[in-house]
């Protein structure tokens, strides 16, 4: 969601570097792009609605420039338009911003009284004008930014140029992530690591209320008392390839093909001859799993596993609900936050809510050093590597892998056979469902049905299909359809039915027959040897230990969503209106 890049350096490649960086952040989702760059001591601002290529067409990226800030905007305040896109510029200051300034109306009133004229509908322009307004009194950039950081409510990551100091870029953040990266004779600002990987893998993570003053070869970080501090330089361990498409036609396809490796990397991080890197979870009597989107669906799989095998009650909640709800904690509650990015605003707020109540927290997170990872008491990293496609696949698979490992740990069962799974996953990810995709891609509605853990997988399958193919897809417990939704079934309505739990097989088959009798076209996914006439297409997946079964079951659902979206010509990696990392409420 929104991308920030910034460059300052002696190599004068600001335009190229900033645009390159924005392109590598495209996956986060955006609807306009802009850049402010210095050329011959003159600040130029170019913005365009739509894709980065529209912006690029308006620029000569070989223009020499030692300083620039760039942005991809995902509209929050005001529609996507040239005027509303960033950078915003007011008098001495030009800024790009991720996040939401919640008290912008209050600030606007003050600015209007002080005769500021605003052009856009954005909270960002107000923030920019407000910084300028404070600067008129403070006359010192650091003091101004420090003051602004205490006045602005909400979330923000800013990259800032001030005309009074063209030797430095400035950066400031609260809640929204921002990194300052170190290069040779040049330094960078970015909202996410992939933006800088082409140039360096060394970076500093900015913490809330810290201010960065960045020169060609010096990075200074000030804390909230404006004391110069020493921050640890971190090194990104992944490769540049991990953030590149390589020979694949989309990141989503590449990431599906990485799933066998992701599985084994995650397993190897926690299992050896004994369990390792796992906090003592046996002291808790109840778990709350809190997450958003696919991570929430992973939590639902975790609930089935932990409740069924470890006999510990698990409450799974959507973070945007949990954060404002009355929650009944007890001293033996552990709150588990699941998040790929580790930056999802609602999930982060739930972590903070639990901490305020002195409840222990464990995060299952993919991005190392992200806010959720840093703020939780215990952390179990998923080993999915860089995930670029907005629709998560490998990170979701790594989340359910960690939840299966936690279940093994709680049941003290290390002797499960998971060794052959790597090969099985690889085989499943190489399967092709083009024919099935062709049969269902014209449908207005597609329903997913299953019972027990398969229902949790149906929810993820339906979300995957919706987000990238724009076909309405809904998941239902197989027994629930007849309480309303079955009225939507007509001739050839696709039903994707899943049954991998032998105990529930007969029941699910009865429900499939109910829809078949009403004309549905049934795609049946199962691990059982069943031959019958109640389905139109059969997807047979291998049977494995029930703790790991969902890892195999989810793969055809991901590939079907991919093939349907592809057959419809959709932008698979960057579906409309969506963002990879949702850092606003
Ligand atoms: C967005 C993404 C989803 C993701 C959800 C939670 O909606 O598009 O793929 O599941 O956020 O993100 P997180 O980073 O917390 O897992």
PDB file of C-alpha atoms and ligand atoms in Angstrom, residues 291-296 338-344 347 372 387 389-392 399 463-464 467 578-582, ligand 1:
ATOM      1  CA  UNK A 291      -4.988 -11.686  11.686  1.00  0.00           C
ATOM      2  CA  UNK A 292      -6.396 -10.241   8.440  1.00  0.00           C
ATOM      3  CA  UNK A 293      -7.139 -11.677   5.004  1.00  0.00           C
ATOM      4  CA  UNK A 294      -5.347 -14.890   4.124  1.00  0.00           C
ATOM      5  CA  UNK A 295      -3.447 -14.820   7.399  1.00  0.00           C
ATOM      6  CA  UNK A 296      -6.833 -15.012   9.155  1.00  0.00           C
ATOM      7  CA  UNK A 338      -0.242 -13.905  12.033  1.00  0.00           C
ATOM      8  CA  UNK A 339       1.028 -11.585   9.327  1.00  0.00           C
ATOM      9  CA  UNK A 340       3.123 -11.910   6.194  1.00  0.00           C
ATOM     10  CA  UNK A 341       4.229  -8.271   6.142  1.00  0.00           C
ATOM     11  CA  UNK A 342       4.350  -7.761   9.888  1.00  0.00           C
ATOM     12  CA  UNK A 343       3.013  -4.258   9.244  1.00  0.00           C
ATOM     13  CA  UNK A 344      -0.758  -4.699   8.880  1.00  0.00           C
ATOM     14  CA  UNK A 347      -3.023  -6.695  13.404  1.00  0.00           C
ATOM     15  CA  UNK A 372       4.755  -6.901  14.610  1.00  0.00           C
ATOM     16  CA  UNK A 387       6.608 -12.415  -1.439  1.00  0.00           C
ATOM     17  CA  UNK A 389       2.365 -10.953  -5.663  1.00  0.00           C
ATOM     18  CA  UNK A 390      -0.507  -9.256  -3.848  1.00  0.00           C
ATOM     19  CA  UNK A 391      -2.364 -12.565  -3.608  1.00  0.00           C
ATOM     20  CA  UNK A 392      -0.388 -14.535  -1.076  1.00  0.00           C
ATOM     21  CA  UNK A 399       1.860 -19.910   7.984  1.00  0.00           C
ATOM     22  CA  UNK A 463     -10.619 -15.272  -1.505  1.00  0.00           C
ATOM     23  CA  UNK A 464      -7.799 -16.173  -3.900  1.00  0.00           C
ATOM     24  CA  UNK A 467      -9.045 -11.089  -5.498  1.00  0.00           C
ATOM     25  CA  UNK A 578      -5.747  -4.137  -3.569  1.00  0.00           C
ATOM     26  CA  UNK A 579      -2.512  -3.637  -1.707  1.00  0.00           C
ATOM     27  CA  UNK A 580       0.000  -6.169  -0.475  1.00  0.00           C
ATOM     28  CA  UNK A 581       0.655  -4.496   2.797  1.00  0.00           C
ATOM     29  CA  UNK A 582      -2.270  -2.699   4.410  1.00  0.00           C
TER      30      UNK A 582
HETATM   31  C1  LIG B   1      -3.761  -7.796   2.370  1.00  0.00           C
HETATM   32  C2  LIG B   1      -3.157  -8.796   1.400  1.00  0.00           C
HETATM   33  C3  LIG B   1      -3.519 -10.225   1.813  1.00  0.00           C
HETATM   34  C4  LIG B   1      -3.062 -10.473   3.238  1.00  0.00           C
HETATM   35  C5  LIG B   1      -3.634  -9.431   4.200  1.00  0.00           C
HETATM   36  C6  LIG B   1      -2.953  -9.500   5.540  1.00  0.00           C
HETATM   37  O1  LIG B   1      -5.132  -7.773   2.238  1.00  0.00           O
HETATM   38  O2  LIG B   1      -3.612  -8.544   0.083  1.00  0.00           O
HETATM   39  O3  LIG B   1      -2.888 -11.157   0.951  1.00  0.00           O
HETATM   40  O4  LIG B   1      -3.461 -11.747   3.632  1.00  0.00           O
HETATM   41  O5  LIG B   1      -3.393  -8.105   3.710  1.00  0.00           O
HETATM   42  O6  LIG B   1      -1.615  -9.103   5.377  1.00  0.00           O
HETATM   43  P1  LIG B   1      -0.441  -9.584   6.309  1.00  0.00           P
HETATM   44  O7  LIG B   1       0.778  -8.921   5.756  1.00  0.00           O
HETATM   45  O8  LIG B   1      -0.777  -9.115   7.682  1.00  0.00           O
HETATM   46  O9  LIG B   1      -0.376 -11.073   6.218  1.00  0.00           O
END
